[in-house]
Amino acid sequence: MPAWQWAQKETTGVLGIALAEDRSLVQLVALTATRAGALGAFAFAHYYFHIEAILSFVLGNLIATGIGLLALYAVNPRYRRVPERSSLQFWRAARPYWVASISAQVRSLDTALIALAASPFQAGLFSLPSRLTGPMRLAATTLSTVALPVASRGDKDELRRLTQTLRLVTIIAAGGLGTLALFAEPIIRLVVGDGYVGSVTPLRILIIGLFLNIPGSFISGVLQGTGAERSIARLGVILALCTIIGVPLAASIGGANGAALCLSLIYVMQLAAVTYLDRKRRQDNA
């Protein structure tokens, strides 16, 4: 797993450079190929060699990410050059961004916090909605990642087109999440059985927060690209603290339902905060 994580972070760094250079097609092809390769390698290892599922998952991701990284270095050998700036200078310049990133990773500890505060059973009821709504989190993160370099370049036309894409993604997400919420119970019964029927309500609650997270993440990316990266870093720390304190407390009171409600409220807080910061930025630039 450490080797997979290293390869994944290294790939993310290389793809970030490609995205900053307005070569989004490289990123799209690389990400798609890596995800598809990981799925194929997992299925092959698990069903053909009969390797246990978790180990097959890690091995599949390691193999696919490693091949993708080697391919990226072969196509873009210049990325291996030693930078002119020192590592310390890069570290200082990147500090607001890695603070925001680490804060986001801390917020992903929700399931573990629920298990500690409530019970493994409640954590299991919550983990299913968390996994089912994972693609929507990925969509929000992708929009934020793309918005940052576009905003930093000051390309208003490209940012306008990206905003139109946001509207389209939001409409598609509304339809997909609305359908998932409406048919949550039969879908859960079909996928994992009657034992997880208790996940229906947490799923419906979490859907609301994740829907609001799509524009919230996009605006965060725009703000990071227009000079407000320190504000976003501070906001990330606040939201991480809210998660660490609020989720266990809510889970101890209301189980998986309480935890889902707490997380949805945190997403609402994020959207309200970045909307305020963005409006303030527009007023200052007017």
XYZ file of N, CA and C in Angstrom, residues 51-259:
627
model
N -6.659 -14.382 -5.585
C -6.049 -13.588 -4.511
C -7.170 -12.868 -3.766
N -7.055 -12.762 -2.448
C -8.121 -12.129 -1.660
C -8.398 -10.720 -2.152
N -9.630 -10.271 -1.932
C -10.130 -9.046 -2.574
C -9.315 -7.808 -2.212
N -9.004 -7.627 -0.931
C -8.298 -6.409 -0.514
C -6.902 -6.366 -1.115
N -6.196 -7.501 -1.071
C -4.859 -7.544 -1.656
C -4.914 -7.348 -3.166
N -5.925 -7.916 -3.816
C -6.096 -7.725 -5.263
C -6.354 -6.265 -5.589
N -7.120 -5.600 -4.749
C -7.418 -4.181 -4.956
C -6.145 -3.339 -4.892
N -5.330 -3.583 -3.869
C -4.096 -2.816 -3.708
C -3.119 -3.123 -4.843
N -2.957 -4.394 -5.164
C -2.044 -4.778 -6.240
C -2.495 -4.210 -7.582
N -3.799 -4.257 -7.836
C -4.322 -3.719 -9.089
C -4.044 -2.243 -9.228
N -4.252 -1.492 -8.157
C -3.974 -0.060 -8.190
C -2.486 0.224 -8.329
N -1.664 -0.566 -7.647
C -0.217 -0.372 -7.735
C 0.286 -0.618 -9.155
N -0.161 -1.704 -9.766
C 0.288 -2.043 -11.125
C -0.167 -0.983 -12.120
N -1.455 -0.621 -12.068
C -1.988 0.346 -13.027
C -1.354 1.720 -12.850
N -1.211 2.157 -11.603
C -0.609 3.472 -11.352
C 0.858 3.487 -11.753
N 1.575 2.401 -11.474
C 2.986 2.336 -11.847
C 3.197 2.383 -13.348
N 2.378 1.631 -14.086
C 2.480 1.653 -15.550
C 2.131 3.036 -16.085
N 1.076 3.649 -15.518
C 0.697 4.994 -15.951
C 1.786 6.018 -15.691
N 2.453 5.894 -14.546
C 3.524 6.828 -14.207
C 4.707 6.671 -15.157
N 5.084 5.443 -15.449
C 6.177 5.208 -16.389
C 5.840 5.760 -17.775
N 4.584 5.586 -18.187
C 4.167 6.107 -19.487
C 4.226 7.632 -19.516
N 3.829 8.268 -18.427
C 3.873 9.730 -18.366
C 5.309 10.239 -18.422
N 6.225 9.584 -17.726
C 7.624 9.984 -17.762
C 8.238 9.749 -19.147
N 7.772 8.702 -19.832
C 8.290 8.433 -21.176
C 7.829 9.492 -22.169
N 6.606 9.953 -22.003
C 6.061 10.977 -22.905
C 6.575 12.362 -22.537
N 6.793 12.602 -21.240
C 7.195 13.925 -20.763
C 8.476 13.822 -19.954
N 9.592 13.496 -20.561
C 10.835 13.328 -19.787
C 11.311 14.612 -19.133
N 10.862 15.775 -19.634
C 11.336 17.034 -19.055
C 10.851 17.227 -17.621
N 9.835 16.507 -17.207
C 9.333 16.646 -15.849
C 10.317 16.107 -14.819
N 11.334 15.388 -15.293
C 12.312 14.836 -14.358
C 13.477 15.780 -14.118
N 13.421 16.985 -14.706
C 14.508 17.941 -14.500
C 14.544 18.425 -13.060
N 15.721 18.760 -12.593
C 15.851 19.348 -11.257
C 15.351 20.785 -11.307
N 14.416 21.189 -10.444
C 13.893 22.557 -10.495
C 14.945 23.585 -10.123
N 14.772 24.788 -10.661
C 15.721 25.864 -10.378
C 15.580 26.363 -8.949
N 14.370 26.333 -8.424
C 14.161 26.750 -7.047
C 14.528 25.614 -6.091
N 14.820 26.001 -4.866
C 15.127 25.000 -3.859
C 13.841 24.335 -3.377
N 14.010 23.171 -2.776
C 12.848 22.459 -2.246
C 12.152 23.279 -1.160
N 12.924 24.008 -0.364
C 12.351 24.828 0.696
C 11.465 25.935 0.121
N 11.909 26.553 -0.978
C 11.102 27.589 -1.615
C 9.785 27.022 -2.141
N 9.857 25.851 -2.759
C 8.631 25.208 -3.237
C 7.718 24.851 -2.068
N 8.319 24.378 -0.990
C 7.536 23.989 0.187
C 6.783 25.189 0.758
N 7.449 26.316 0.845
C 6.796 27.514 1.383
C 5.697 28.016 0.461
N 5.982 28.011 -0.851
C 4.980 28.489 -1.802
C 3.756 27.587 -1.831
N 3.978 26.290 -1.604
C 2.878 25.326 -1.690
C 2.145 25.140 -0.364
N 2.610 25.815 0.688
C 2.043 25.566 2.013
C 0.525 25.720 2.085
N -0.085 26.791 1.547
C -1.548 26.889 1.632
C -2.265 25.748 0.925
N -1.650 25.244 -0.140
C -2.299 24.188 -0.913
C -2.224 22.845 -0.191
N -1.050 22.544 0.402
C -0.982 21.257 1.095
C -1.736 21.291 2.413
N -1.864 22.473 3.028
C -2.710 22.576 4.228
C -4.155 22.264 3.872
N -4.630 22.831 2.760
C -6.004 22.564 2.301
C -6.172 21.091 1.936
N -5.151 20.512 1.299
C -5.229 19.104 0.895
C -5.254 18.179 2.107
N -4.376 18.439 3.069
C -4.342 17.599 4.272
C -5.652 17.726 5.047
N -6.187 18.942 5.093
C -7.466 19.146 5.785
C -8.571 18.334 5.136
N -8.572 18.286 3.811
C -9.563 17.483 3.101
C -9.387 16.001 3.398
N -8.128 15.541 3.509
C -7.877 14.138 3.819
C -8.333 13.802 5.235
N -8.160 14.748 6.150
C -8.621 14.525 7.526
C -10.126 14.324 7.550
N -10.846 15.056 6.710
C -12.303 14.939 6.658
C -12.745 13.585 6.119
N -11.843 12.853 5.461
C -12.199 11.532 4.955
C -12.105 10.453 6.031
N -11.761 10.841 7.256
C -11.699 9.889 8.366
C -13.067 9.669 9.007
N -14.121 10.133 8.350
C -15.457 10.108 8.942
C -15.881 8.704 9.400
N -15.664 7.696 8.559
C -16.096 6.339 8.918
C -15.368 5.828 10.152
N -14.057 6.072 10.226
C -13.297 5.637 11.399
C -13.773 6.355 12.659
N -14.083 7.626 12.541
C -14.565 8.390 13.691
C -15.912 7.866 14.168
N -16.771 7.475 13.220
C -18.079 6.928 13.583
C -17.911 5.600 14.320
N -16.975 4.771 13.850
C -16.734 3.480 14.513
C -16.255 3.675 15.949
N -15.419 4.688 16.176
C -14.914 4.948 17.523
C -15.989 5.513 18.441
N -16.824 6.408 17.897
C -17.799 7.105 18.738
C -19.093 6.320 18.921
N -19.501 5.577 17.910
C -20.755 4.833 17.989
C -20.469 3.333 18.059
N -20.345 2.694 16.898
C -20.062 1.260 16.853
C -19.653 0.882 15.439
N -18.970 -0.245 15.282
C -18.646 -0.708 13.928
C -19.886 -0.927 13.076
N -20.982 -1.302 13.710
C -22.229 -1.498 12.960
C -22.705 -0.193 12.337
N -22.713 0.889 13.125
C -23.119 2.195 12.593
C -22.134 2.683 11.535
N -20.853 2.398 11.742
C -19.859 2.762 10.732
C -20.108 2.008 9.436
N -20.529 0.755 9.538
C -20.863 -0.012 8.342
C -22.063 0.549 7.623
N -23.077 0.966 8.370
C -24.251 1.576 7.750
C -23.897 2.879 7.041
N -22.920 3.606 7.583
C -22.514 4.869 6.964
C -21.574 4.650 5.781
N -20.723 3.629 5.870
C -19.705 3.431 4.833
C -20.327 3.126 3.475
N -21.462 2.448 3.445
C -22.099 2.134 2.166
C -22.544 3.394 1.432
N -23.292 4.324 2.064
C -23.608 5.582 1.378
C -22.371 6.372 0.978
N -21.344 6.314 1.825
C -20.108 7.035 1.517
C -19.475 6.510 0.240
N -19.484 5.180 0.057
C -18.901 4.592 -1.155
C -19.801 4.807 -2.373
N -21.107 4.700 -2.198
C -22.025 4.865 -3.323
C -21.978 6.271 -3.902
N -21.726 7.245 -3.048
C -21.687 8.640 -3.505
C -20.273 9.089 -3.842
N -19.318 8.154 -3.828
C -17.928 8.487 -4.134
C -17.729 9.163 -5.480
N -18.395 8.706 -6.561
C -18.219 9.373 -7.863
C -18.575 10.850 -7.847
N -19.561 11.234 -7.034
C -19.918 12.650 -6.961
C -18.822 13.456 -6.279
N -18.171 12.855 -5.298
C -17.034 13.532 -4.670
C -15.892 13.696 -5.670
N -15.704 12.672 -6.493
C -14.658 12.742 -7.513
C -14.958 13.842 -8.523
N -16.233 13.983 -8.907
C -16.615 15.031 -9.848
C -16.328 16.410 -9.271
N -16.642 16.592 -7.990
C -16.391 17.885 -7.344
C -14.901 18.182 -7.271
N -14.114 17.166 -6.902
C -12.668 17.351 -6.806
C -12.055 17.670 -8.168
N -12.528 16.993 -9.207
C -12.014 17.229 -10.556
C -12.293 18.648 -11.014
N -13.492 19.141 -10.773
C -13.837 20.511 -11.154
C -12.950 21.517 -10.432
N -12.701 21.265 -9.161
C -11.835 22.164 -8.397
C -10.415 22.148 -8.940
N -9.921 20.954 -9.280
C -8.560 20.818 -9.802
C -8.400 21.549 -11.131
N -9.402 21.452 -11.986
C -9.346 22.115 -13.287
C -9.505 23.626 -13.141
N -10.346 24.056 -12.214
C -10.631 25.486 -12.055
C -9.425 26.266 -11.561
N -8.588 25.632 -10.735
C -7.458 26.348 -10.130
C -6.487 26.913 -11.169
N -5.907 26.105 -12.064
C -4.961 26.686 -13.030
C -5.613 27.625 -14.027
N -6.879 27.356 -14.388
C -7.581 28.251 -15.309
C -7.743 29.624 -14.686
N -8.141 29.652 -13.412
C -8.301 30.931 -12.717
C -6.968 31.633 -12.528
N -5.905 30.852 -12.253
C -4.589 31.467 -12.030
C -4.037 32.098 -13.302
N -4.407 31.572 -14.461
C -3.958 32.156 -15.728
C -4.757 33.395 -16.104
N -5.861 33.630 -15.410
C -6.693 34.794 -15.719
C -7.428 34.656 -17.043
N -7.641 33.422 -17.496
C -8.337 33.168 -18.760
C -9.849 33.232 -18.504
N -10.432 34.414 -18.716
C -11.845 34.612 -18.398
C -12.757 33.793 -19.300
N -12.391 33.676 -20.580
C -13.220 32.904 -21.506
C -13.243 31.424 -21.114
N -12.063 30.892 -20.785
C -11.984 29.488 -20.382
C -12.722 29.258 -19.071
N -12.606 30.215 -18.150
C -13.296 30.092 -16.876
C -14.811 30.157 -17.076
N -15.251 30.974 -18.041
C -16.677 31.048 -18.346
C -17.178 29.719 -18.907
N -16.377 29.110 -19.797
C -16.769 27.805 -20.338
C -16.771 26.740 -19.248
N -15.822 26.864 -18.324
C -15.774 25.905 -17.225
C -16.989 26.067 -16.310
N -17.425 27.300 -16.135
C -18.628 27.553 -15.339
C -19.852 26.937 -16.001
N -19.912 26.995 -17.311
C -21.004 26.338 -18.032
C -20.948 24.821 -17.847
N -19.725 24.275 -17.830
C -19.567 22.847 -17.561
C -20.060 22.507 -16.164
N -19.792 23.410 -15.214
C -20.272 23.215 -13.844
C -21.789 23.110 -13.822
N -22.453 23.986 -14.568
C -23.919 23.938 -14.616
C -24.401 22.596 -15.166
N -23.727 22.122 -16.222
C -24.105 20.839 -16.810
C -23.885 19.695 -15.827
N -22.720 19.706 -15.168
C -22.425 18.659 -14.184
C -23.427 18.700 -13.045
N -23.809 19.905 -12.621
C -24.771 20.049 -11.534
C -26.129 19.481 -11.929
N -26.547 19.736 -13.167
C -27.827 19.202 -13.649
C -27.785 17.678 -13.706
N -26.687 17.131 -14.244
C -26.545 15.675 -14.320
C -26.511 15.066 -12.915
N -25.782 15.739 -12.016
C -25.697 15.245 -10.642
C -27.049 15.283 -9.955
N -27.817 16.337 -10.234
C -29.151 16.438 -9.634
C -30.018 15.260 -10.072
N -29.940 14.923 -11.361
C -30.722 13.792 -11.850
C -30.244 12.468 -11.268
N -28.913 12.268 -11.285
C -28.370 11.012 -10.777
C -28.581 10.838 -9.282
N -28.285 11.886 -8.509
C -28.448 11.799 -7.060
C -29.917 11.728 -6.671
N -30.765 12.457 -7.413
C -32.204 12.399 -7.140
C -32.750 10.998 -7.369
N -32.312 10.366 -8.448
C -32.733 8.985 -8.735
C -32.232 8.031 -7.655
N -30.977 8.228 -7.253
C -30.404 7.378 -6.208
C -31.161 7.537 -4.895
N -31.528 8.780 -4.559
C -32.276 9.019 -3.324
C -33.673 8.405 -3.394
N -34.310 8.510 -4.562
C -35.676 8.014 -4.720
C -35.738 6.490 -4.628
N -34.763 5.843 -5.253
C -34.773 4.374 -5.278
C -33.689 3.792 -4.363
N -33.361 4.511 -3.313
C -32.278 4.080 -2.434
C -32.538 2.718 -1.816
N -33.740 2.508 -1.330
C -34.021 1.246 -0.633
C -33.930 0.030 -1.554
N -34.615 0.025 -2.702
C -34.465 -1.169 -3.570
C -33.049 -1.359 -4.088
N -32.322 -0.256 -4.337
C -30.939 -0.382 -4.811
C -30.068 -1.025 -3.746
N -30.210 -0.588 -2.507
C -29.407 -1.141 -1.418
C -29.758 -2.605 -1.169
N -31.043 -2.926 -1.228
C -31.450 -4.321 -1.051
C -30.853 -5.210 -2.147
N -30.816 -4.673 -3.370
C -30.302 -5.446 -4.501
C -28.789 -5.631 -4.418
N -28.078 -4.573 -4.025
C -26.615 -4.599 -4.054
C -26.036 -5.369 -2.869
N -26.494 -5.073 -1.671
C -25.866 -5.665 -0.473
C -26.822 -6.441 0.420
N -28.106 -6.425 0.113
C -29.038 -7.228 0.891
C -29.782 -6.438 1.957
N -30.704 -7.130 2.620
C -31.586 -6.497 3.609
C -30.845 -6.013 4.846
N -29.669 -6.555 5.099
C -28.946 -6.171 6.303
C -28.501 -4.722 6.320
N -28.483 -4.076 5.149
C -28.028 -2.686 5.066
C -29.173 -1.712 4.784
N -30.394 -2.112 5.059
C -31.531 -1.214 4.849
C -31.400 0.033 5.719
N -30.710 -0.099 6.839
C -30.490 1.059 7.706
C -29.631 2.125 7.078
N -29.014 1.841 5.925
C -28.197 2.835 5.226
C -29.023 3.773 4.358
N -30.300 3.499 4.196
C -31.134 4.301 3.287
C -31.204 5.753 3.737
N -31.536 5.976 5.001
C -31.667 7.352 5.498
C -30.330 8.101 5.482
N -29.216 7.516 5.962
C -27.928 8.219 5.838
C -27.572 8.552 4.391
N -27.920 7.655 3.465
C -27.629 7.911 2.063
C -28.389 9.139 1.566
N -29.657 9.223 1.883
C -30.468 10.350 1.425
C -30.011 11.663 2.048
N -29.592 11.615 3.300
C -29.092 12.830 3.954
C -27.772 13.261 3.326
N -26.894 12.286 3.095
C -25.574 12.596 2.563
C -25.648 13.113 1.134
N -26.635 12.671 0.386
C -26.800 13.118 -0.997
C -26.967 14.633 -1.062
N -27.707 15.191 -0.116
C -27.934 16.646 -0.105
C -26.609 17.389 0.051
N -25.810 16.948 1.015
C -24.525 17.608 1.236
C -23.583 17.467 0.062
N -23.532 16.277 -0.539
C -22.635 16.061 -1.669
C -23.051 16.868 -2.888
N -24.340 17.064 -3.062
C -24.802 17.895 -4.169
C -24.312 19.334 -3.994
N -24.355 19.838 -2.770
C -23.873 21.197 -2.497
C -22.352 21.278 -2.577
N -21.679 20.137 -2.423
C -20.220 20.122 -2.474
C -19.688 20.367 -3.882
N -20.493 20.117 -4.900
C -20.034 20.299 -6.283
C -19.721 21.769 -6.563
N -20.673 22.692 -6.393
C -20.297 24.106 -6.597
C -19.326 24.611 -5.549
N -19.399 24.075 -4.335
C -18.480 24.516 -3.288
C -17.032 24.220 -3.634
N -16.757 23.036 -4.144
C -15.394 22.674 -4.533
C -14.922 23.495 -5.725
N -15.820 23.741 -6.668
C -15.455 24.535 -7.847
C -15.045 25.950 -7.445
N -15.846 26.583 -6.608
C -15.533 27.947 -6.165
C -14.236 27.968 -5.372
N -13.985 26.906 -4.596
C -12.730 26.826 -3.847
C -11.539 26.817 -4.790
N -11.647 26.064 -5.901
C -10.572 26.028 -6.880
C -10.331 27.385 -7.521
N -11.420 28.083 -7.826
C -11.301 29.427 -8.410
C -10.615 30.369 -7.429
N -10.999 30.295 -6.176
C -10.407 31.170 -5.166
C -8.923 30.868 -4.960
N -8.557 29.593 -4.987
C -7.144 29.236 -4.842
C -6.320 29.760 -6.015
N -6.931 29.848 -7.191
C -6.225 30.334 -8.367
C -6.216 31.838 -8.515
N -6.931 32.548 -7.654
C -7.013 34.008 -7.763
C -6.469 34.710 -6.524
N -5.604 34.032 -5.785
C -4.920 34.696 -4.683
C -5.514 34.500 -3.309
N -6.558 33.679 -3.196
C -7.199 33.480 -1.894
C -6.867 32.103 -1.323
N -5.693 31.572 -1.702
C -5.348 30.219 -1.263
C -5.190 30.117 0.249
N -4.748 31.193 0.896
C -4.596 31.145 2.356
C -5.962 31.105 3.047
N -6.920 31.820 2.490
C -8.276 31.776 3.050
C -8.872 30.381 2.924
N -8.641 29.731 1.781
C -9.149 28.384 1.589
C -8.446 27.400 2.528
N -7.153 27.621 2.773
C -6.420 26.764 3.710
C -6.992 26.899 5.117
N -7.256 28.135 5.542
C -7.837 28.350 6.876
C -9.221 27.719 6.964
N -10.003 27.881 5.904
C -11.336 27.278 5.887
C -11.235 25.756 5.971
N -10.259 25.168 5.257
C -10.071 23.719 5.314
C -9.763 23.226 6.713
N -8.934 23.969 7.433
C -8.601 23.595 8.816
C -9.849 23.655 9.694
N -10.642 24.704 9.518
C -11.877 24.844 10.311
C -12.830 23.692 10.043
N -13.014 23.353 8.765
C -13.921 22.261 8.413
C -13.391 20.916 8.909
N -12.059 20.745 8.894
C -11.478 19.504 9.417
C -11.745 19.378 10.914
N -11.602 20.478 11.635
C -11.892 20.467 13.074
C -13.365 20.177 13.334
N -14.226 20.752 12.508
C -15.667 20.482 12.640
C -15.960 19.002 12.426
N -15.226 18.386 11.488
C -15.421 16.965 11.220
C -14.933 16.117 12.391
N -13.731 16.431 12.881
C -13.148 15.637 13.965
C -13.993 15.718 15.234
N -14.550 16.900 15.494
C -15.341 17.094 16.719
C -16.812 16.741 16.491
N -17.359 17.232 15.379
C -18.801 17.112 15.154
C -19.263 15.718 14.788
N -18.514 15.022 13.916
C -18.963 13.702 13.460
C -19.036 12.686 14.603
N -17.989 12.553 15.449
C -18.120 11.605 16.568
C -19.257 11.976 17.511
N -19.422 13.280 17.775
C -20.499 13.710 18.664
C -21.862 13.376 18.069
N -22.031 13.681 16.788
C -23.307 13.396 16.126
C -23.556 11.897 16.032
N -22.488 11.121 15.781
C -22.640 9.673 15.683
C -23.005 9.060 17.030
N -22.435 9.601 18.118
C -22.747 9.071 19.441
C -24.200 9.331 19.821
N -24.789 10.374 19.229
C -26.185 10.713 19.529
C -27.147 10.035 18.556
N -26.842 10.158 17.267
C -27.785 9.675 16.254
C -27.256 8.594 15.347
N -26.129 7.988 15.673
C -25.600 6.910 14.851
C -25.225 7.390 13.454
N -25.448 6.526 12.470
C -25.105 6.846 11.078
C -25.923 8.018 10.561
N -27.177 8.128 10.981
C -28.020 9.247 10.546
C -27.466 10.579 11.052
N -27.060 10.606 12.308
C -26.510 11.835 12.864
C -25.207 12.226 12.200
N -24.359 11.246 11.932
C -23.091 11.538 11.270
C -23.316 12.085 9.869
